[in-house]
Tab-separated table of C-alpha atoms and ligand atoms in Angstrom:
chain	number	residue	atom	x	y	z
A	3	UNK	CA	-48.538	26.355	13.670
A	4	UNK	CA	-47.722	29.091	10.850
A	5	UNK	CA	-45.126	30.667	12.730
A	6	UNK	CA	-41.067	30.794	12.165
A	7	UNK	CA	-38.839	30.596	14.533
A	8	UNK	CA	-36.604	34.143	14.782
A	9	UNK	CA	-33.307	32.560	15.640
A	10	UNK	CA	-32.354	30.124	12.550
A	11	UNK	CA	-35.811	30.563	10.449
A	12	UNK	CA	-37.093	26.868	10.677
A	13	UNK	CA	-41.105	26.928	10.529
A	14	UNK	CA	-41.906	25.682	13.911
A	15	UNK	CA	-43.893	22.741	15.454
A	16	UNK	CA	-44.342	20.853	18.340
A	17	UNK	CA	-45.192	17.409	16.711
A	18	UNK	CA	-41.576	15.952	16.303
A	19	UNK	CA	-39.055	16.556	19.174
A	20	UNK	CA	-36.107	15.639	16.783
A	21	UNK	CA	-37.047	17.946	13.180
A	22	UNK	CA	-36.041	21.356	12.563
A	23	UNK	CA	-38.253	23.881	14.369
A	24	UNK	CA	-39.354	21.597	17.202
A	25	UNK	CA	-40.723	23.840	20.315
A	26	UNK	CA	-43.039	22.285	23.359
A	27	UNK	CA	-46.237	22.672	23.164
A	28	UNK	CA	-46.428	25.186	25.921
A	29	UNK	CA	-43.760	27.264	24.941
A	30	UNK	CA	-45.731	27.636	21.320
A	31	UNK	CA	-49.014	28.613	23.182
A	32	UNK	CA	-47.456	30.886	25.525
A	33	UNK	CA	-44.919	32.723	23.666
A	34	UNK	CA	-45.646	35.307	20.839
A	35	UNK	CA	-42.261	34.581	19.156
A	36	UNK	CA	-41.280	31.535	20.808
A	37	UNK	CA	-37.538	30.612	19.555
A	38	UNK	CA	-37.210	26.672	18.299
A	39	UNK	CA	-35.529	24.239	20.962
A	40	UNK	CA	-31.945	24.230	18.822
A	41	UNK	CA	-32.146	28.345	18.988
A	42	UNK	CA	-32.834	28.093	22.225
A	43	UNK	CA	-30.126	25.684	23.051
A	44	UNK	CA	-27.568	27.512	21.085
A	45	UNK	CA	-28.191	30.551	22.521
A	46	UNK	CA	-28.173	29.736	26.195
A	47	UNK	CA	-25.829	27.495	26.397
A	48	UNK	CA	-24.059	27.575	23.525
A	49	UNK	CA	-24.797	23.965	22.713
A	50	UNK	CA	-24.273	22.644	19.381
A	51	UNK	CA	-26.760	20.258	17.615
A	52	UNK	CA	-26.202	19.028	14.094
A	53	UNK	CA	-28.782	19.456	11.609
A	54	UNK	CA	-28.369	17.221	8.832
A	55	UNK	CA	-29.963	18.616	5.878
A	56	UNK	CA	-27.938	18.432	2.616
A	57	UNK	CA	-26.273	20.806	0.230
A	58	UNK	CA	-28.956	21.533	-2.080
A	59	UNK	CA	-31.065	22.095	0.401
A	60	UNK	CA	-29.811	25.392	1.411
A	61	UNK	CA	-28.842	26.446	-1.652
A	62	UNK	CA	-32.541	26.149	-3.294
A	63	UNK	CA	-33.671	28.259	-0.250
A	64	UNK	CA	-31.218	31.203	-1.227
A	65	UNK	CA	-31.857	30.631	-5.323
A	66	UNK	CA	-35.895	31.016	-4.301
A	67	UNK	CA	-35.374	33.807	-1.903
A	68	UNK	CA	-33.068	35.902	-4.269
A	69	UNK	CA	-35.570	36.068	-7.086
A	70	UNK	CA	-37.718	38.550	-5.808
A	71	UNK	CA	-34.849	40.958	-4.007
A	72	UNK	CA	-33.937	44.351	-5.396
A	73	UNK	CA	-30.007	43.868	-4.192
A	74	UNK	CA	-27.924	41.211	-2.867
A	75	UNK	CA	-25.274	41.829	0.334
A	76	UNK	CA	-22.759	39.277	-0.396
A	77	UNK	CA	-20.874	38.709	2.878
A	78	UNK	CA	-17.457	36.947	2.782
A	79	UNK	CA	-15.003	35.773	5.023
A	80	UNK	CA	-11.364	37.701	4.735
A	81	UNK	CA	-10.205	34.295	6.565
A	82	UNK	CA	-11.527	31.626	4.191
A	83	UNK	CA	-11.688	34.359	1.423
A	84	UNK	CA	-11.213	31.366	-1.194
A	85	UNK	CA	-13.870	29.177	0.080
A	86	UNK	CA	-16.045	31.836	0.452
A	87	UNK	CA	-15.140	33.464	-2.518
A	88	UNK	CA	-16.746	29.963	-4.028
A	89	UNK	CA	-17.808	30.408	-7.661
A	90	UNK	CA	-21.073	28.435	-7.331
A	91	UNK	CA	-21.658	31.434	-4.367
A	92	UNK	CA	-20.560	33.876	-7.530
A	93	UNK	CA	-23.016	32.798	-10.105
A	94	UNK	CA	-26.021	33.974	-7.828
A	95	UNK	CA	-24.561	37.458	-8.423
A	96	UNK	CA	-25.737	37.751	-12.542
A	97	UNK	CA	-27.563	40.008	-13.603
A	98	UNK	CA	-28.078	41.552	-9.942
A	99	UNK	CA	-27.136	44.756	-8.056
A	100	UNK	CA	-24.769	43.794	-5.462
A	101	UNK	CA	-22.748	45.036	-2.552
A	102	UNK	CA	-20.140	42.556	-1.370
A	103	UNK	CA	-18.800	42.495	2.797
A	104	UNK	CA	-15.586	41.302	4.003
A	105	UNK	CA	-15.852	40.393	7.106
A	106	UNK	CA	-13.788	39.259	10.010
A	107	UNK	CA	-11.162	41.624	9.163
A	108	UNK	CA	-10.018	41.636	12.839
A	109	UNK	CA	-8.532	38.441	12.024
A	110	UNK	CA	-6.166	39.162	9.666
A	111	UNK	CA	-2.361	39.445	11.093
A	112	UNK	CA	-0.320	42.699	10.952
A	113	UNK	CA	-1.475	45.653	10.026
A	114	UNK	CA	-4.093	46.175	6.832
A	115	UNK	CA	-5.681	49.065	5.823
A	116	UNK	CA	-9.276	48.844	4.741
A	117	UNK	CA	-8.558	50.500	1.611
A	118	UNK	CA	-5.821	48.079	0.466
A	119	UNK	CA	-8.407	45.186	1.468
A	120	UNK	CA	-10.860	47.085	-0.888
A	121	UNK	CA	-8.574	47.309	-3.551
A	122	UNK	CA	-7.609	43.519	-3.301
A	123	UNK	CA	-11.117	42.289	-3.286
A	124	UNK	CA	-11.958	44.644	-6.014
A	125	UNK	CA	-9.074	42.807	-8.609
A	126	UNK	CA	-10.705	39.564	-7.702
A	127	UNK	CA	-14.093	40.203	-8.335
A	128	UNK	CA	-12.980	42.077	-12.002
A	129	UNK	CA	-11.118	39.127	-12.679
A	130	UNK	CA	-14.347	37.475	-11.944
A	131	UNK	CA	-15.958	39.577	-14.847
A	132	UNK	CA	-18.071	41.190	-11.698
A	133	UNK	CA	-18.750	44.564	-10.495
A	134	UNK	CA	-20.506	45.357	-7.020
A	135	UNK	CA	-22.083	48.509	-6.583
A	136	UNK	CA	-19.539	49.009	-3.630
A	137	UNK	CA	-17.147	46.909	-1.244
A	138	UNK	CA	-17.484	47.109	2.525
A	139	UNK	CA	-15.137	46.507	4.741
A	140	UNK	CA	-16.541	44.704	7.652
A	141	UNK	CA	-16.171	43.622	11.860
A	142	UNK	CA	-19.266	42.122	13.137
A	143	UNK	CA	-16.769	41.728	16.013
A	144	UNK	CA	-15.779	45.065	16.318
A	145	UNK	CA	-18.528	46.695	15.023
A	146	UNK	CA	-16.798	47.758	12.323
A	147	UNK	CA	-17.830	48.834	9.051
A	148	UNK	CA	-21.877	48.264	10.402
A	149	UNK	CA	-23.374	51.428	9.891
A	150	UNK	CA	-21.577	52.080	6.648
A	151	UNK	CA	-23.335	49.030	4.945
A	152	UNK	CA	-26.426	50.300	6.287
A	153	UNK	CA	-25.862	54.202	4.521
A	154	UNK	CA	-24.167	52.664	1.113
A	155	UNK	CA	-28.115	51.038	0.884
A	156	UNK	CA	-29.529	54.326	1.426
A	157	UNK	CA	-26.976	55.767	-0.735
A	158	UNK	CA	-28.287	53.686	-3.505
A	159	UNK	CA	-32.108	52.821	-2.369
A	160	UNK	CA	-32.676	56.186	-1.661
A	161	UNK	CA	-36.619	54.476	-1.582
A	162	UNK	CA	-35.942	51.046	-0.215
A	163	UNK	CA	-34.953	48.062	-0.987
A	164	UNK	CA	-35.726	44.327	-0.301
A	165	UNK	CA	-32.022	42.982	0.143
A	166	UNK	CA	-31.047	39.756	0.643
A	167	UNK	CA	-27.846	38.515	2.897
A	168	UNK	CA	-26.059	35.886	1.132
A	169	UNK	CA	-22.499	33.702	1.373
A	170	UNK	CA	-21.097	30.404	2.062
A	171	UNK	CA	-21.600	29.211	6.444
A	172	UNK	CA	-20.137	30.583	8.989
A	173	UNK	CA	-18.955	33.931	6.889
A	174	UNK	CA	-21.000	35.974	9.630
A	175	UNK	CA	-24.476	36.544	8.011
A	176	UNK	CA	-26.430	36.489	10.997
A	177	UNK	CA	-24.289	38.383	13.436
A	178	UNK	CA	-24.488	41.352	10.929
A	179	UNK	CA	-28.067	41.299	11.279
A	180	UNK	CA	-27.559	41.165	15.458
A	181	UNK	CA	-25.413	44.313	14.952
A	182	UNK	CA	-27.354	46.468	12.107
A	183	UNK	CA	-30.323	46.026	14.715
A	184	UNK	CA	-28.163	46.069	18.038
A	185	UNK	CA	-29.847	43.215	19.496
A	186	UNK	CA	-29.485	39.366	19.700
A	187	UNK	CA	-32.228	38.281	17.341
A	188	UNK	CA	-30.455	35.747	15.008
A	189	UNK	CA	-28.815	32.535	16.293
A	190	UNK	CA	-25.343	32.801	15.528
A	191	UNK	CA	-22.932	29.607	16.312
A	192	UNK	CA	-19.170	28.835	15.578
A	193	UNK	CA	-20.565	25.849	13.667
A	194	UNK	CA	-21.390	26.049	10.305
A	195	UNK	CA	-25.266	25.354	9.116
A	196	UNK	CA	-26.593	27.716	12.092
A	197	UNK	CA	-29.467	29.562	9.731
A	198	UNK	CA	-31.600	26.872	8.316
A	199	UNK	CA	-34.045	29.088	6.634
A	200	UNK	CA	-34.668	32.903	5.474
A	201	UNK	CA	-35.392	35.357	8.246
A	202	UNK	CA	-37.086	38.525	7.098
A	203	UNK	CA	-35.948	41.991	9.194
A	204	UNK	CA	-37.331	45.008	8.486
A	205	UNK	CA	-35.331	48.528	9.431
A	206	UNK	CA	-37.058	51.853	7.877
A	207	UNK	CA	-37.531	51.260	4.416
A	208	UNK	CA	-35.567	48.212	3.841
A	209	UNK	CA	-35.878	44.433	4.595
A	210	UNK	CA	-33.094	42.283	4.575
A	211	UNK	CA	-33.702	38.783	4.744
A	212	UNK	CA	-30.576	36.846	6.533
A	213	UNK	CA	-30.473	33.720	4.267
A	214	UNK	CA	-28.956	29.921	5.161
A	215	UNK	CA	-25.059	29.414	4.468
A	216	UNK	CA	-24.142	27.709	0.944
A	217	UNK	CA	-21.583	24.692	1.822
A	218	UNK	CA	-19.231	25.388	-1.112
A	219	UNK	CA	-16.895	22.765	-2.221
A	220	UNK	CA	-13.603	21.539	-1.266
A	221	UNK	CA	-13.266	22.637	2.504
A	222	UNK	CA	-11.055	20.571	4.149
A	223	UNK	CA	-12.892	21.655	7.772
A	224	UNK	CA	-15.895	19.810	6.249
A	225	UNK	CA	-13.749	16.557	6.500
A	226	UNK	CA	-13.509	16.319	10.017
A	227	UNK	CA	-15.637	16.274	13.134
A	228	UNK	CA	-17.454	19.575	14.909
A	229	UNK	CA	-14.612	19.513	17.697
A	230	UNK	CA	-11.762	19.795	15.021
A	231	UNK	CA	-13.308	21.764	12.720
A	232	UNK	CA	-13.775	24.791	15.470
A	233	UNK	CA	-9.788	24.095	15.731
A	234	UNK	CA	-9.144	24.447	12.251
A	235	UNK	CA	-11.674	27.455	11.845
A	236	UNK	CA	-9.675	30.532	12.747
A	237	UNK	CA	-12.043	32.456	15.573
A	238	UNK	CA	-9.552	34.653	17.121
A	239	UNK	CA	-5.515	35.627	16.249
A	240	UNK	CA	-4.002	33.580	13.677
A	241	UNK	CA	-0.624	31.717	14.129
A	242	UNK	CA	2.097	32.536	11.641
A	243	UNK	CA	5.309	30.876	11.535
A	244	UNK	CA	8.445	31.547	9.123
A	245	UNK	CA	10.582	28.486	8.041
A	246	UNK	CA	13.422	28.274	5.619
A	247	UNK	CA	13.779	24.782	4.893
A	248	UNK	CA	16.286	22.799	2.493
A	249	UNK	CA	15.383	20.018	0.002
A	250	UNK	CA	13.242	17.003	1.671
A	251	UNK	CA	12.237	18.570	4.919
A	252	UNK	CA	8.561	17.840	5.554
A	253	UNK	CA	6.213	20.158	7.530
A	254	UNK	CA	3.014	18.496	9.117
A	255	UNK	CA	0.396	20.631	9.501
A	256	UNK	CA	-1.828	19.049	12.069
A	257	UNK	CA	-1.640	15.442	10.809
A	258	UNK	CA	-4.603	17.253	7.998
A	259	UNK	CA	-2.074	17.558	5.308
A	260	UNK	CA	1.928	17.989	4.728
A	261	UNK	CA	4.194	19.030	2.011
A	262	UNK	CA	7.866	18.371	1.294
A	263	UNK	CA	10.278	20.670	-0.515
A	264	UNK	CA	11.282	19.012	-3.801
A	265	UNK	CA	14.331	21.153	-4.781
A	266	UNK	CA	16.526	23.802	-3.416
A	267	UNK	CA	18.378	26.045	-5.526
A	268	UNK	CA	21.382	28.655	-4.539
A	269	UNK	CA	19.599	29.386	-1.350
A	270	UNK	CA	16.717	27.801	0.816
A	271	UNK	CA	13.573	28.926	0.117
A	272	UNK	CA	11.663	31.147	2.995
A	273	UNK	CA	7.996	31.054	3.124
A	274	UNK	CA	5.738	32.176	6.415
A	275	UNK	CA	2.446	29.524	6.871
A	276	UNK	CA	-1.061	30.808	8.530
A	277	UNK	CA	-3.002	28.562	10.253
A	278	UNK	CA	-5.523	28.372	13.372
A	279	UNK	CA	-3.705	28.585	16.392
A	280	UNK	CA	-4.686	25.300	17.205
A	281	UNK	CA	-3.472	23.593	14.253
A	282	UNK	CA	0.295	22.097	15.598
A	283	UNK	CA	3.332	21.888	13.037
A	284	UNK	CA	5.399	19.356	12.623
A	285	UNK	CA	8.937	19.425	10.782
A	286	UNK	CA	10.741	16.255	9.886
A	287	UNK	CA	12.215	14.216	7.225
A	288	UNK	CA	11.228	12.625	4.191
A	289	UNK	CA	11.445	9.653	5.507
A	290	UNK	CA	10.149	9.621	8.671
A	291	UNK	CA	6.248	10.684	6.907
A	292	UNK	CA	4.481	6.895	7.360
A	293	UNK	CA	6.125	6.242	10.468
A	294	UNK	CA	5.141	9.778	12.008
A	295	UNK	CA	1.560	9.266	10.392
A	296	UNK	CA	1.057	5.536	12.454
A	297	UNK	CA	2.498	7.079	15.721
A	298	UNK	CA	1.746	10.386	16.116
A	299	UNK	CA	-1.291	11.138	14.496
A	300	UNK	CA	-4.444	12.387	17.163
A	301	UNK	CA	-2.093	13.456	19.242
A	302	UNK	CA	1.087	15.003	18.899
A	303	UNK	CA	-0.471	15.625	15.184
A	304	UNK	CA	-3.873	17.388	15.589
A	305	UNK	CA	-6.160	18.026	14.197
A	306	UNK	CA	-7.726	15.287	13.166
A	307	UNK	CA	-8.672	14.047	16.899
A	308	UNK	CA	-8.312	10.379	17.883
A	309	UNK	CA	-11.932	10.462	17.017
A	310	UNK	CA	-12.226	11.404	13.755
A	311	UNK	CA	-8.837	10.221	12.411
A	312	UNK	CA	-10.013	6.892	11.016
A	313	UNK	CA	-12.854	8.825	9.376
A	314	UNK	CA	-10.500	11.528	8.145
A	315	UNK	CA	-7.607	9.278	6.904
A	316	UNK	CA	-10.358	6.961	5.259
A	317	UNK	CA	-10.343	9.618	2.488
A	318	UNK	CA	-8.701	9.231	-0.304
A	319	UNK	CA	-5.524	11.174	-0.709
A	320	UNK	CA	-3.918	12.759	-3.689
A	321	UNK	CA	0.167	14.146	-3.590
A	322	UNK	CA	0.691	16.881	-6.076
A	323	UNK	CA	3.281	18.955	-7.037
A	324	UNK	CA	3.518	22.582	-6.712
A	325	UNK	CA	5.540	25.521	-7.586
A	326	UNK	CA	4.698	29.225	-5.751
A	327	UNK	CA	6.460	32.270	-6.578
A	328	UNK	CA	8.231	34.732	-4.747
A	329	UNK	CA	4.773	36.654	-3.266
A	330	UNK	CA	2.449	33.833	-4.247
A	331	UNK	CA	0.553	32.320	-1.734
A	332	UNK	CA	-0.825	28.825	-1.854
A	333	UNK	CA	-4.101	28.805	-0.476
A	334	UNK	CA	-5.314	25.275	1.230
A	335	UNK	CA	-9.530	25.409	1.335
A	336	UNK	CA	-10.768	25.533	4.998
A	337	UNK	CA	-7.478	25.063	6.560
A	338	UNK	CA	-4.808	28.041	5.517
A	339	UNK	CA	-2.353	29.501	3.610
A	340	UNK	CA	1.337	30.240	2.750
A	341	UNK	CA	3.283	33.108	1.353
A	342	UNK	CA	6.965	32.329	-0.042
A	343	UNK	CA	9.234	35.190	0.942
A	344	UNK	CA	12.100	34.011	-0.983
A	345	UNK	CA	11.239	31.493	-3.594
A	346	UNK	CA	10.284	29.806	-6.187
A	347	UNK	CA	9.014	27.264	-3.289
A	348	UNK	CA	8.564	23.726	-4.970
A	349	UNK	CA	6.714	21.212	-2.883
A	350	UNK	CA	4.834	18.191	-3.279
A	351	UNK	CA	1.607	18.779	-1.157
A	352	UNK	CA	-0.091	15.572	0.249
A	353	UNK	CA	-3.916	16.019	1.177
A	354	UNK	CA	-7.530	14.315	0.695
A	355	UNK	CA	-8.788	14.453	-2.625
A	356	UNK	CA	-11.501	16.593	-2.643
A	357	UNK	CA	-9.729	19.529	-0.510
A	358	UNK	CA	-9.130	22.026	-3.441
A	359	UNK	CA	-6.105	24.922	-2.878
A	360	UNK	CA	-5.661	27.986	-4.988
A	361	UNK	CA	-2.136	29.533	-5.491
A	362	UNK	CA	-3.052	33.511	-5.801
A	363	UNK	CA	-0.912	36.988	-5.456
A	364	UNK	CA	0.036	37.855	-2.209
A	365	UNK	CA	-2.375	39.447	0.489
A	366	UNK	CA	-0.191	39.396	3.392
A	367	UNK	CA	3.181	39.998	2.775
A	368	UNK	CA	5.587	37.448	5.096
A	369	UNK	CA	7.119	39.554	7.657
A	370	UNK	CA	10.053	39.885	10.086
A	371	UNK	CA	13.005	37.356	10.490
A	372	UNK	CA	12.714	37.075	14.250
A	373	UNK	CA	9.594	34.657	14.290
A	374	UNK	CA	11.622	32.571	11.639
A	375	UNK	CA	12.108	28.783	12.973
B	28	GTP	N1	-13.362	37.029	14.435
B	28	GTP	C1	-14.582	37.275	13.958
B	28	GTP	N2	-15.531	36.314	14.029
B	28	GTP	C2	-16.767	36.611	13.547
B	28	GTP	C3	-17.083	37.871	12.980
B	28	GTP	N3	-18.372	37.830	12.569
B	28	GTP	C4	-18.842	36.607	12.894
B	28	GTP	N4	-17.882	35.880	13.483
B	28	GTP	C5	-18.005	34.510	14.021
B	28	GTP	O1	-18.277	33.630	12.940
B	28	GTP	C6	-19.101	32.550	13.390
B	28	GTP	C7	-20.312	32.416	12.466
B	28	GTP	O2	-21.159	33.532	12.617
B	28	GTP	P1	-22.671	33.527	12.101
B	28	GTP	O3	-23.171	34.930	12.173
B	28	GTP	O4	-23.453	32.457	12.761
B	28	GTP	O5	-22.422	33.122	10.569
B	28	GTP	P2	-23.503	32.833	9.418
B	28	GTP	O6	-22.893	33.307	8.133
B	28	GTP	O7	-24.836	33.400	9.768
B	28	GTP	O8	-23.527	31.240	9.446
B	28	GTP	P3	-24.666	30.227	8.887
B	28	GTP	O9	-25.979	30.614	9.465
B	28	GTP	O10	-24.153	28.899	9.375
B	28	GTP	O11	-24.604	30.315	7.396
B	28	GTP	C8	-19.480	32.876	14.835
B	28	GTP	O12	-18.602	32.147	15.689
B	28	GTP	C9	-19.224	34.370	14.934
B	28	GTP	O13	-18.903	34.782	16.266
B	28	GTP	C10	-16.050	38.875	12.953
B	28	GTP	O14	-16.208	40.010	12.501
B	28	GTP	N5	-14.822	38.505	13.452
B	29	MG	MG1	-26.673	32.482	9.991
């Protein structure tokens, strides 16, 4: 069968009921654009089934599919901006013309003017050494910023253009492609790894082709299972709590990682902490950490799950120290962030080894006293 399926890409087949792209033998024959039996799954009833193709994989499909495009949409995730903002992900960008979308800016707590998003997205790409052709700010959700993409390509493919949709999982590639055609076409799922190959759409003069997520490095939502990773992943309002805390208080986060204030000077340092809502903090003392660990951990500490916790605490950890600046935020891959109100905030931060974390300027400034804790 030469056909692909329209939902995630996969060239279908009705040989082998457990590969990519598997679809009964009927449904092939009598079906002009029969979706594959995952697609069709996800779709209807929102299933989730794991595809376990590797890294590489994914990213040779987007190096191959980029080589012949006239302009790259770079879509990232305001949420995991770090992860997203992966510099593997960045290299694709040389020597290309490139627009770059930040989306899921209905996430972001208090209020945040597109511009000012814009403006902050524009200082990290220059200190990237990168220009786009233009910034978009972006709701798939809201159907925000959808149309606007669509004129800025007009705007500069007056003739056309054969544009390709790029970005780490899960940023939201395939539900812009839902919304710049207002229909369902493309599988979209909470779980990462939902496009598994390139999907070609034309509209007027232009096709975009909605590639396969790059995994980029260092999440620490790749650590654990699907369950806990959807409670890490923020999908609606973020939690943000305010804490002023003295020298050797500890604050679990989930039982994924912890940190413990090192030194307090004059006053206590204040710092505000954004994390999935389903993500529970813990405060306690220095030296309750192993004993809270053994007891505690998969339940009143989670994520991890009971589950996944042997996995997860099978992985090697590292404890290192950190100092953030008054409106510095520390940025913890695929799990959150923290802005110090009133600093400098030293702490040593405990978590597995390969979870990277990024201390940056501010991008949301800590707010009122009242939520303070
Ligand atoms: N809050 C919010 N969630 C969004 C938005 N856009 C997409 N999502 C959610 O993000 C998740 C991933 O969306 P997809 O469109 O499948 O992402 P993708 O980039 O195509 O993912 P892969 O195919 O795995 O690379 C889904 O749960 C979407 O509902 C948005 O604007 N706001
Ligand atoms: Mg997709």
């Amino acid at each position: 069968m030469n056909k692909k399926c329209t939902g995630c890409g996969a060239w279908l087949q009705y040989d082998y009921p457990k590969e990519i792209g598997y679809v009964p033998e009927k449904v092939a024959i009598e079906q002009s654009q029969p979706l594959c039996q995952r697609c069709f799954k996800i779709k209807n009833y929102g299933s989730y089934i794991p595809v376990n193709l590797d890294k590489e994989f994914y990213k040779n499909e987007v190096i191959n599919v980029i080589k012949d495009m006239d302009a790259i949409l770079l879509i990232l995730d305001i949420i995991e901006f770090e992860s997203s903002f992966d510099k593997e992900i960045l290299s694709l960008l040389k020597n290309k013309k490139f627009i770059i979308a930040v989306n899921k800016i209905d996430l972001i707590p208090g209020n945040k003017h597109a511009s000012e998003v814009s403006d902050w997205i524009k200082m990290r790409l220059f200190k990237e050494g990168l220009e786009a052709l233009d910034i978009a700010v972006l709701s798939t959700h809201k159907n925000y910023g959808v149309n606007g993409i669509f004129r800025k390509f007009k705007h500069f493919f007056p003739n056309g253009a054969k544009i390709a949709i790029i970005g780490a999982t899960n940023v939201g590639k395939s539900s812009l492609i839902n919304k710049l055609f207002n229909d369902n076409r493309a599988t979209i799922s909470k779980y990462p790894g939902t496009t598994l190959k390139t999907v070609k759409h034309t509209k007027e003069k232009f096709v975009f082709f909605d590639t396969p997520g790059i995994i980029p490095k260092g999440r620490l939502s790749d650590l654990v299972c699907e369950k806990c990773n959807l409670d890490i992943v923020p999908s609606n309002e973020i939690s943000r709590k305010t804490f002023k805390f003295g020298k050797d208080r500890v604050l679990f986060l989930g039982g994924l990682a912890y940190f413990r204030i090192l030194k307090e000077f004059d006053v206590k340092p204040i710092f505000s902490v954004y994390l999935s809502k389903n993500v529970i903090f813990h405060e306690t003392n220095k030296d309750k950490i192993d004993s809270i660990i053994e007891k505690h951990s998969g339940n009143m500490l989670t994520p991890p799950c009971n589950d996944c916790k042997t996995d997860y605490y099978n992985n090697k950890f590292k404890s290192e120290i950190i100092e953030i600046e008054d409106k510095e935020e520390l940025v913890i891959k695929g799990l959150g962030w923290l802005t110090v109100k009133r600093g400098p905030l030293i702490i040593e931060l405990t978590i597995p080894e390969s979870v990277e974390y990024v201390i940056r300027e501010a991008f949301i400034e800590p707010k009122r006293p009242e939520d303070m804790f």
